[in-house]
CSV table of C-alpha atoms in Angstrom, one decimal:
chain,number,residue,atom,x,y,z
A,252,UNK,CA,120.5,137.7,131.9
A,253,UNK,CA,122.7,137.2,129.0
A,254,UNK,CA,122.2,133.1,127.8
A,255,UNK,CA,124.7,131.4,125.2
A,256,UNK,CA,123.1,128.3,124.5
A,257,UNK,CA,125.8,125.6,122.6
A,258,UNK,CA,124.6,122.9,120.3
A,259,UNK,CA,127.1,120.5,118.5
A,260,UNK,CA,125.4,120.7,114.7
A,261,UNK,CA,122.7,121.9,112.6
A,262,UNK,CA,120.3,118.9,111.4
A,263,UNK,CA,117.0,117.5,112.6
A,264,UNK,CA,117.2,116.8,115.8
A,265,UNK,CA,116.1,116.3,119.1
A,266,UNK,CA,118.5,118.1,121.0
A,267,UNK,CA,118.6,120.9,118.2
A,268,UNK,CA,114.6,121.1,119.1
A,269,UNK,CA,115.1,121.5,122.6
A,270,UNK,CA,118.2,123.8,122.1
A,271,UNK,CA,115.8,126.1,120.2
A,272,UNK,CA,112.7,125.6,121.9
A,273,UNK,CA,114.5,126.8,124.9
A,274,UNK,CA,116.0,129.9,123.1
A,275,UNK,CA,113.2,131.1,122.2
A,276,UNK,CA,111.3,130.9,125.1
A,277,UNK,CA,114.2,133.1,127.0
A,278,UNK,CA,113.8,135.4,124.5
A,279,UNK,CA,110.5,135.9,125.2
A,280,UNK,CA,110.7,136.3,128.8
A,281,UNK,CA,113.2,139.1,128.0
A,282,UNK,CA,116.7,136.8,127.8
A,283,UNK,CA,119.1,138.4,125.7
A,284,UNK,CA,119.9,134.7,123.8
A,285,UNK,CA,122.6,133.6,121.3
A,286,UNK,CA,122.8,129.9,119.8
A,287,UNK,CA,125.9,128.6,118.7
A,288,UNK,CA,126.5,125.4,117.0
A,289,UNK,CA,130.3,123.8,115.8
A,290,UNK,CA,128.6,123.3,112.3
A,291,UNK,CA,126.1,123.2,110.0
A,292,UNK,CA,125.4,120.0,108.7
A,293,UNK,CA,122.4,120.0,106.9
A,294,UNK,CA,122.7,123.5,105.5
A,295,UNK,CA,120.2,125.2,107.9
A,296,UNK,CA,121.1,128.2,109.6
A,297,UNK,CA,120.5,130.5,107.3
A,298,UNK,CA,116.7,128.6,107.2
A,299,UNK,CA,116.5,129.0,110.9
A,300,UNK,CA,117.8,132.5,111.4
A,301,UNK,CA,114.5,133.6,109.8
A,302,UNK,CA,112.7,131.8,112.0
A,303,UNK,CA,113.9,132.9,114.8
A,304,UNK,CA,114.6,136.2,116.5
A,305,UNK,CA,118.2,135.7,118.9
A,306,UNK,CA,121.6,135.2,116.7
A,307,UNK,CA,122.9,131.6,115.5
A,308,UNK,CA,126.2,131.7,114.9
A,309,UNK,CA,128.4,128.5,113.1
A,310,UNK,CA,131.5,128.0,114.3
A,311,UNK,CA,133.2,125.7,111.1
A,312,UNK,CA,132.1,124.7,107.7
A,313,UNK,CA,131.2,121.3,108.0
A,314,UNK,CA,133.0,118.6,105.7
A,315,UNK,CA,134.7,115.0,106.0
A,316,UNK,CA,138.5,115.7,106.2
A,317,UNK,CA,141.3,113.3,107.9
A,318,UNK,CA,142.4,113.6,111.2
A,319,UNK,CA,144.6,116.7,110.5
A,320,UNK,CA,142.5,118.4,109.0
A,321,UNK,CA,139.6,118.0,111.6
A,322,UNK,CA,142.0,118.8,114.3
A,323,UNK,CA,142.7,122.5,112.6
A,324,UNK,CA,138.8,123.2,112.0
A,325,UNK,CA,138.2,122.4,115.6
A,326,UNK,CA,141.0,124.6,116.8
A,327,UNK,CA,139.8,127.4,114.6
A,328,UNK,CA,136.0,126.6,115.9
A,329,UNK,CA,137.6,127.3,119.1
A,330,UNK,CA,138.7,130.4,118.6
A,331,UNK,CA,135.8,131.4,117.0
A,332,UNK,CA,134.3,130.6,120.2
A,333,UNK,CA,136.0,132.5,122.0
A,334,UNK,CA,135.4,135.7,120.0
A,335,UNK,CA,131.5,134.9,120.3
A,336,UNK,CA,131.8,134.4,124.1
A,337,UNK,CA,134.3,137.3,124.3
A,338,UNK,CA,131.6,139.4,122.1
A,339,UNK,CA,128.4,138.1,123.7
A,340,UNK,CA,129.3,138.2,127.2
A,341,UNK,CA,127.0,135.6,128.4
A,342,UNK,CA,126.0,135.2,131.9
A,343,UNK,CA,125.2,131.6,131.2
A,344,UNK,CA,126.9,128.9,129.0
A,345,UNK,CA,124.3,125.8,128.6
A,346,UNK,CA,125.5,123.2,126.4
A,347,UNK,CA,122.9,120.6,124.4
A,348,UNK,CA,125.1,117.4,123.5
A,349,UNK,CA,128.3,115.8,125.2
A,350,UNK,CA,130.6,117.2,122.3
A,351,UNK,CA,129.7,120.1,122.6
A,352,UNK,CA,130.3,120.2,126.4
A,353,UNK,CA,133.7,118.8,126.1
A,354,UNK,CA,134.2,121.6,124.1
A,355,UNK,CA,132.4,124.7,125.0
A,356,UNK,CA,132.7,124.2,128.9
A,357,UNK,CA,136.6,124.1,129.2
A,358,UNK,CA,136.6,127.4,126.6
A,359,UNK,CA,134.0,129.0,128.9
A,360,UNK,CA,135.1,128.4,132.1
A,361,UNK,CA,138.8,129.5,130.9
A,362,UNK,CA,137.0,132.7,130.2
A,363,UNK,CA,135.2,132.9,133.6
A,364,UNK,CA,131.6,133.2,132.3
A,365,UNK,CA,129.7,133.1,135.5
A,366,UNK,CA,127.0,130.1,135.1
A,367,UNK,CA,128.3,126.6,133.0
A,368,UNK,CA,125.5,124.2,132.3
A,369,UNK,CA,125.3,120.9,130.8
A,370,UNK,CA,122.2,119.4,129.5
A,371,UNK,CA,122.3,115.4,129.3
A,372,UNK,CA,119.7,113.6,127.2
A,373,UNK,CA,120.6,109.7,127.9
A,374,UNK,CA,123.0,109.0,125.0
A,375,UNK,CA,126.3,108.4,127.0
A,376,UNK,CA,126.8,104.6,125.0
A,377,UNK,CA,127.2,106.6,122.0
A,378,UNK,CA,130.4,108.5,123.2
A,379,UNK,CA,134.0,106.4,123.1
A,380,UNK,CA,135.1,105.2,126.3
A,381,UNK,CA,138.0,108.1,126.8
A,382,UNK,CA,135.5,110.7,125.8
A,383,UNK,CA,133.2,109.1,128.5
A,384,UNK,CA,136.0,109.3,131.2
A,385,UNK,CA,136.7,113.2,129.9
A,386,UNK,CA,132.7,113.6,130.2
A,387,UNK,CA,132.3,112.5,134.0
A,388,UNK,CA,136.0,114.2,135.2
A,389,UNK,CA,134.7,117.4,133.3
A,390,UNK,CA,131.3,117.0,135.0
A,391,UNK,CA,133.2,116.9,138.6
A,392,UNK,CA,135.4,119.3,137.6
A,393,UNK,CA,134.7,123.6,138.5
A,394,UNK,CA,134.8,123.9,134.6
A,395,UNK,CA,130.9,122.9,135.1
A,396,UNK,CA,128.5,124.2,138.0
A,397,UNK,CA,125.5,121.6,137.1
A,398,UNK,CA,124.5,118.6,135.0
A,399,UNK,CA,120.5,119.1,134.0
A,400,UNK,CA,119.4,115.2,133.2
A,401,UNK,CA,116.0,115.3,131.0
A,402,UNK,CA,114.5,111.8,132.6
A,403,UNK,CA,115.4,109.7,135.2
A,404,UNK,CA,117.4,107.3,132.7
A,405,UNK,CA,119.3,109.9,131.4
A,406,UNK,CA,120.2,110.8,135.9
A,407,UNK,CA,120.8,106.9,136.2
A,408,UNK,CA,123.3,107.1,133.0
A,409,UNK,CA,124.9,110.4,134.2
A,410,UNK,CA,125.2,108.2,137.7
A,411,UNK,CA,126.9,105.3,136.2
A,412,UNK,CA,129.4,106.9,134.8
A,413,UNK,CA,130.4,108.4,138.2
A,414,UNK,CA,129.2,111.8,137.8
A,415,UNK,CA,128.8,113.4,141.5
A,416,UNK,CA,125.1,113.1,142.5
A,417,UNK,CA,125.4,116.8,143.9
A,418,UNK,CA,126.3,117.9,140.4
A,419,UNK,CA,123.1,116.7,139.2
A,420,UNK,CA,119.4,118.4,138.9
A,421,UNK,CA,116.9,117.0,137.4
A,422,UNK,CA,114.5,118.9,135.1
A,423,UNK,CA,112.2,116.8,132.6
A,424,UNK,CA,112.0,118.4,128.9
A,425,UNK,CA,108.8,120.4,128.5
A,426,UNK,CA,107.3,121.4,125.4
A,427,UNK,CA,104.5,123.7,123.9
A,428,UNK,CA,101.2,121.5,123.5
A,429,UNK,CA,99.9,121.0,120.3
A,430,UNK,CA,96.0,122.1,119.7
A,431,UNK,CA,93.9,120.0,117.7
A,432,UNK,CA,92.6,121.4,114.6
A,433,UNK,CA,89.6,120.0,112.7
A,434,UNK,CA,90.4,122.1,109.7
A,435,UNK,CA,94.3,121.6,109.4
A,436,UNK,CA,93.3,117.7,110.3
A,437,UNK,CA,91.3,117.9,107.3
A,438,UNK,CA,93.8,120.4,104.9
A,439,UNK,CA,96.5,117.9,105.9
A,440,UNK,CA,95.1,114.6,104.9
A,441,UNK,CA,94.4,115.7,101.8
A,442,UNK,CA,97.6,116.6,101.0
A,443,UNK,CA,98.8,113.2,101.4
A,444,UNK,CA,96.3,111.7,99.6
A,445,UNK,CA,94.1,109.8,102.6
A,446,UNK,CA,90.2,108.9,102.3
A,447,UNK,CA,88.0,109.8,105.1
A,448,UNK,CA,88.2,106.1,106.1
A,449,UNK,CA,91.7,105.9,105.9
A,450,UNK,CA,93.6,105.5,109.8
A,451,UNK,CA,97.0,107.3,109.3
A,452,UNK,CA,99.3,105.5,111.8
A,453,UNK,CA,102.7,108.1,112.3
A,454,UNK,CA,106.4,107.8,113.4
A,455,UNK,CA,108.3,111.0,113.8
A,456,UNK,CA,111.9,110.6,114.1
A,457,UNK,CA,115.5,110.3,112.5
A,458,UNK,CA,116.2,107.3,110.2
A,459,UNK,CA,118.9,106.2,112.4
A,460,UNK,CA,119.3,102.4,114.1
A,461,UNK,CA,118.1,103.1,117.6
A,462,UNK,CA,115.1,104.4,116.3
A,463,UNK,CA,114.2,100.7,114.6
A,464,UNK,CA,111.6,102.0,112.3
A,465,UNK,CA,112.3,98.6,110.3
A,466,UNK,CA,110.5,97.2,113.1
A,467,UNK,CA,107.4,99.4,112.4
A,468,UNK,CA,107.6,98.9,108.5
A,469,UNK,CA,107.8,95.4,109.3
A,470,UNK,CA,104.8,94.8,111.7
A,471,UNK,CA,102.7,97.0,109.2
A,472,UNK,CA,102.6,94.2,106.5
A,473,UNK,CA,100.7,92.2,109.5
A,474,UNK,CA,98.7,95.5,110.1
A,475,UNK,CA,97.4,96.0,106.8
A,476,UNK,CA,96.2,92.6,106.2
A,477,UNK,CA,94.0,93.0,109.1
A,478,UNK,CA,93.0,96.5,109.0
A,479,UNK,CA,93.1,97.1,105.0
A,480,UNK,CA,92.4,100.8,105.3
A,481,UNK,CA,95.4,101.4,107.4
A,482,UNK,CA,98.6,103.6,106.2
A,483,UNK,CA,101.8,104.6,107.7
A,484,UNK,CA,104.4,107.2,107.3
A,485,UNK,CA,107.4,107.9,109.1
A,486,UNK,CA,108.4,112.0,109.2
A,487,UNK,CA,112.2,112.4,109.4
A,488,UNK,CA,115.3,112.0,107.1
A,489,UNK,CA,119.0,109.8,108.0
A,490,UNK,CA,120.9,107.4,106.5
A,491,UNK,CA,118.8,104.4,106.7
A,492,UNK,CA,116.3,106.0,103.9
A,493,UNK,CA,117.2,103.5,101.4
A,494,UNK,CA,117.2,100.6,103.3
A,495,UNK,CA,113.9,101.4,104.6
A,496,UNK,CA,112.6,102.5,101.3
A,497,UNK,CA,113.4,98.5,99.9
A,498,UNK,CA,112.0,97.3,102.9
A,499,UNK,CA,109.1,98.7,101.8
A,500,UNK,CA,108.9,97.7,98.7
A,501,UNK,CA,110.2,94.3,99.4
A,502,UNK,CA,106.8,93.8,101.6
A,503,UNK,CA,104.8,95.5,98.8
A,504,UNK,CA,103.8,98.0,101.4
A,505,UNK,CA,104.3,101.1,98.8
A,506,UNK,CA,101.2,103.3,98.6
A,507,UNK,CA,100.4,102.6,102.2
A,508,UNK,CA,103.8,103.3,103.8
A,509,UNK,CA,105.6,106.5,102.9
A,510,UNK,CA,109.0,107.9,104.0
A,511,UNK,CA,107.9,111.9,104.2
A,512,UNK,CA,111.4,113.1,104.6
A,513,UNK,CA,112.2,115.8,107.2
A,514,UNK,CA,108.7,118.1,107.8
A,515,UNK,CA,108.4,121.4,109.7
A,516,UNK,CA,104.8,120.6,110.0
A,517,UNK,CA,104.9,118.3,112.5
A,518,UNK,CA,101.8,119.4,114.0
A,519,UNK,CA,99.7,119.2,111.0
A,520,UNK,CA,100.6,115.6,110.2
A,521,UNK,CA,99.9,114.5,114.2
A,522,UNK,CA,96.8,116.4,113.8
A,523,UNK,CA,96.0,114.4,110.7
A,524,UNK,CA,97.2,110.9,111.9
A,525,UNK,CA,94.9,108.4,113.7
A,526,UNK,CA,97.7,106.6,115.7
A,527,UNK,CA,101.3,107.3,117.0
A,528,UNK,CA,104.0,104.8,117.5
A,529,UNK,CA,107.3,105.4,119.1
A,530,UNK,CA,109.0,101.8,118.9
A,531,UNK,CA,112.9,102.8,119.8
A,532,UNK,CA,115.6,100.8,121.0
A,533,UNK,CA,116.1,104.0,123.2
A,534,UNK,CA,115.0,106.9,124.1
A,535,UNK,CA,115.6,109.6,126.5
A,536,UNK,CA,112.8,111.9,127.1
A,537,UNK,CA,111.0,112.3,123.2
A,538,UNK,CA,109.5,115.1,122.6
A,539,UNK,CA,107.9,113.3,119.6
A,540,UNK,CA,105.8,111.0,122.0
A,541,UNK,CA,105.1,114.6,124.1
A,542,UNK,CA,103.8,116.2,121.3
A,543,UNK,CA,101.6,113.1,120.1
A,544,UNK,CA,100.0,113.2,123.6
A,545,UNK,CA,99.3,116.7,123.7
A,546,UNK,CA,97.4,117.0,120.4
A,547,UNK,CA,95.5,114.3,122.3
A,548,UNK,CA,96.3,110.7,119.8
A,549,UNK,CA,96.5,107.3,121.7
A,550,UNK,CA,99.9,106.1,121.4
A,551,UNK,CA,101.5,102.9,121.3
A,552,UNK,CA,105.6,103.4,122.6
A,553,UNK,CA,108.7,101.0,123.9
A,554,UNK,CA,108.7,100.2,127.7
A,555,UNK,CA,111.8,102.6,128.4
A,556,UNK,CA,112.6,104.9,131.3
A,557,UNK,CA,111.8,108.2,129.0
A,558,UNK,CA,109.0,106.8,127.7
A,559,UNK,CA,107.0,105.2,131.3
A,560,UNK,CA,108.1,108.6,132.4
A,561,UNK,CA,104.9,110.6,130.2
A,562,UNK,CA,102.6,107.2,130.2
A,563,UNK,CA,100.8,105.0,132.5
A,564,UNK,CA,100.2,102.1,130.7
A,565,UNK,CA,96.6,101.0,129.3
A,566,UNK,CA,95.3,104.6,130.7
A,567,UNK,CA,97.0,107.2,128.7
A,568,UNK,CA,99.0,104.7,125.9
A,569,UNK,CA,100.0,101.4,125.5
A,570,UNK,CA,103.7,100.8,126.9
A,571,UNK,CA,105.2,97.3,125.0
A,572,UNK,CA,108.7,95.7,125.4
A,573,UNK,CA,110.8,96.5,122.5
A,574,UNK,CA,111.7,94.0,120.0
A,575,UNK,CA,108.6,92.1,119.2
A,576,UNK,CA,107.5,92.8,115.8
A,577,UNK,CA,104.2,90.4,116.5
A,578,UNK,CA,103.1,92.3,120.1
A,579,UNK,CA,103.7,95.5,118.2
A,580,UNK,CA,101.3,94.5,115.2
A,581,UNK,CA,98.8,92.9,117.8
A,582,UNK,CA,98.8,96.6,119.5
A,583,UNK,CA,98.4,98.2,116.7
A,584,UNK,CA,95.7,96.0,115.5
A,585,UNK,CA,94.0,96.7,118.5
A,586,UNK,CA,94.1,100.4,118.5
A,587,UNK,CA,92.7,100.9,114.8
A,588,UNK,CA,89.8,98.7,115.8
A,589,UNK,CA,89.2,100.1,119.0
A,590,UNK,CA,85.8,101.6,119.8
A,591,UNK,CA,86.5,105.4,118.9
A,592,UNK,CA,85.7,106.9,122.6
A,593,UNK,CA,88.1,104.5,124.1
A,594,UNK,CA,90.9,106.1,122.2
A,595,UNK,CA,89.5,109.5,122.2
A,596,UNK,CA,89.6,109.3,126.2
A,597,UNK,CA,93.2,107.0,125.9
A,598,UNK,CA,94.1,110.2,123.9
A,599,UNK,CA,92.6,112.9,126.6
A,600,UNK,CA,94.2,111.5,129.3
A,601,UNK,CA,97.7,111.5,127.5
A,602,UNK,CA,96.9,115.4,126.5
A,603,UNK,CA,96.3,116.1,130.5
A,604,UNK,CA,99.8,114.4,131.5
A,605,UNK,CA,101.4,116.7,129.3
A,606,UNK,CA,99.7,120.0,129.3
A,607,UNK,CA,99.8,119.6,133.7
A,608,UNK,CA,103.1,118.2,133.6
A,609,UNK,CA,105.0,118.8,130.7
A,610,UNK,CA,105.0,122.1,129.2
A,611,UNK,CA,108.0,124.3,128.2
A,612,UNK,CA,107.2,126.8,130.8
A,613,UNK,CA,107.2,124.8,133.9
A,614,UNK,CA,110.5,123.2,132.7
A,615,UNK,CA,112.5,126.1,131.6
A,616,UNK,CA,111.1,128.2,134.7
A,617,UNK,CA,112.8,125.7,136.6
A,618,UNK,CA,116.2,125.6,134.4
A,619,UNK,CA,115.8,129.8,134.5
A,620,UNK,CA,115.5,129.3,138.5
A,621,UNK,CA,118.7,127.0,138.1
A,622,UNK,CA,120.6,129.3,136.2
A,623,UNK,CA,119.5,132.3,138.9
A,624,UNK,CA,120.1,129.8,141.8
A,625,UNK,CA,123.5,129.0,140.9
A,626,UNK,CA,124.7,132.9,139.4
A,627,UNK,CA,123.2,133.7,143.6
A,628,UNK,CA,125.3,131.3,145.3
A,629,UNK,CA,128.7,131.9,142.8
A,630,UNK,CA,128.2,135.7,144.0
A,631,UNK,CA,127.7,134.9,147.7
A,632,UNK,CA,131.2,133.3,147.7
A,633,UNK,CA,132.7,137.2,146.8
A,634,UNK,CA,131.8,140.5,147.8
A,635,UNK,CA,132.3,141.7,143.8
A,636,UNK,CA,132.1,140.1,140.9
A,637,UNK,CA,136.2,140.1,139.8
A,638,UNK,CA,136.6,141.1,136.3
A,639,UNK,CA,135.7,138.9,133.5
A,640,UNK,CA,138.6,138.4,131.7
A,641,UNK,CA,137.2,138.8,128.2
């Protein structure tokens, strides 16, 4: 099976993750796999071609222009789209964000590749209110054969904005769990410059307003006077750096706070931190928080839909409402002082949820099964497949 998986842009990112994560892994059950992105905003692909072993193509340079000028780089990204579909073949056309289904579904269904699949990760507030109307009536429109929602918020969202419940599967993100590693524990927290007593308390995500790490950096102050020996750091890049960074300093936090910028170690770091903390305004299904229970850490995270989704509160993390800098200290607090078998179990029973439950084979065995199902029941309806008019 030929699979053209279609992301929006090259940055950090969640949905890049996934998008990747999943190509590989049909590549290595013997997919033929292309990734295609509009543009390359952090200057990536070249970075990512060599770690990976299907093509990623880039549609358009990317670059801030007026509304002509964005209009004639999308039209040409279009038909550069249409050469790599035309080229490529695919069986299957899955797209990663809502832009890029608004524009890689119409251009693949107009070219009659077989299987057209969205993925929806919970984000529909952060689309205009015409491109959510365009969203839903492509949804229920043949141009798309199935909507794959990641959690049950992200179905309920998908719901609400009258998208057909029959159009809708739903298939929780999975990823590959993280082993612990005394060694790279040990390598890692070196390199940042942390004593054996030190407890390393970690945030992985973008510096972006619904991620609300000012409410971490805040509750830290209260932390550290408490626990003196605790540190934070936050793993990811965005445009809230600087106002972070004087946060920071403002609360005399620097030395025991750091902003580490984007990492592609992400697994040593969680195997060198003591505590992770997802405290989001929202959240669809993070695979931050996934891969912080697998390695086996307790984990403190906002009450949201994603989030209850991989926890059971008290047993395998602590589950808080979001917005209360004082509960979130408190929880902290509690953790770092907690007798260390009560958060090495917290932290086993968090690593059984996901490694039983979560992993990136049982979900993309059941998107591969999707894709499969649907290509079955498209070829039922004709004796042939007609011509693909590429």
């Amino acid at each position: 099976m030929k699979i053209l998986l279609f992301g929006s842009q090259i940055t950090i990112g969640g949905a890049q993750r996934v998008l990747l994560d999943q190509a590989d892994w049909f590549h290595s059950q013997g997919q033929e796999v292309m990734a295609v992105f509009y543009y390359d905003k952090d200057g990536l692909a070249e970075h990512w071609q060599r770690q990976h072993p299907f093509p990623i193509h880039v549609l358009a340079s990317y670059q801030a222009g007026s509304p002509v000028a964005n209009a004639l780089r999308l039209s040409q990204a279009v038909l550069h789209l249409r050469s790599a579909i035309r080229e490529f073949q695919p069986d299957v056309i899955e797209t990663f964000t809502h832009d890029a289904t608004l524009f890689g579904l119409p251009v693949a269904a107009g070219l009659n590749v077989p299987v057209r699949v969205a993925a929806h990760h919970g984000q529909f507030k952060s689309l205009s209110p015409l491109k959510q109307k365009l969203h839903s009536a492509l949804i229920n429109s043949n141009a798309c054969d199935r909507l794959v929602c990641v959690s049950e918020r992200a179905l309920n969202q998908a719901l609400a904005e009258r998208c057909k419940r029959e159009k809708i599967s739903l298939i929780y993100n999975g990823i590959r769990p993280i082993e612990k590693n005394a060694q790279l524990r040990a390598e890692t927290r070196k390199a940042l410059n942390l004593n054996d007593s030190d407890q390393l308390v970690l945030n992985v995500g973008r510096l972006v307003p619904e991620k609300a790490q000012q409410l971490l950096v805040q509750a830290a102050a209260d932390v550290i006077r408490q626990v003196p020996n605790a540190r934070f750091a936050i793993a990811g890049e965005g445009p809230l750096r600087e106002s972070l960074q004087n946060q920071i300093e403002e609360l005399e936090l620097t030395g025991r706070f750091r902003l580490l910028g984007n990492r592609d170690d992400i697994p040593a770091l969680l195997n060198a931190a003591d505590l992770f903390v997802l405290y989001s305004e929202t959240e669809g299904m993070p695979i931050s928080l996934m891969e912080a229970m697998s390695v086996g850490l307790p984990v403190i995270a906002s009450d949201l839909e994603g989030c209850r989704s991989l926890i059971q509160d008290a047993e395998s993390g602590v589950l808080l409402p979001f917005g209360y800098v004082e509960q979130l200290a408190e929880a902290i607090v509690e953790r770092l002082t907690a007798d260390s078998a009560v958060n090495m179990e917290m932290g086993q029973r968090a690593a059984l949820t996901i490694r039983t439950e979560f992993t990136l084979e049982r979900s993309l065995n059941k998107m591969l099964a999707l894709f499969e199902d649907i290509q079955r029941k498209k070829s039922g309806h004709r004796r042939s497949r007609p011509n693909r008019h590429f």
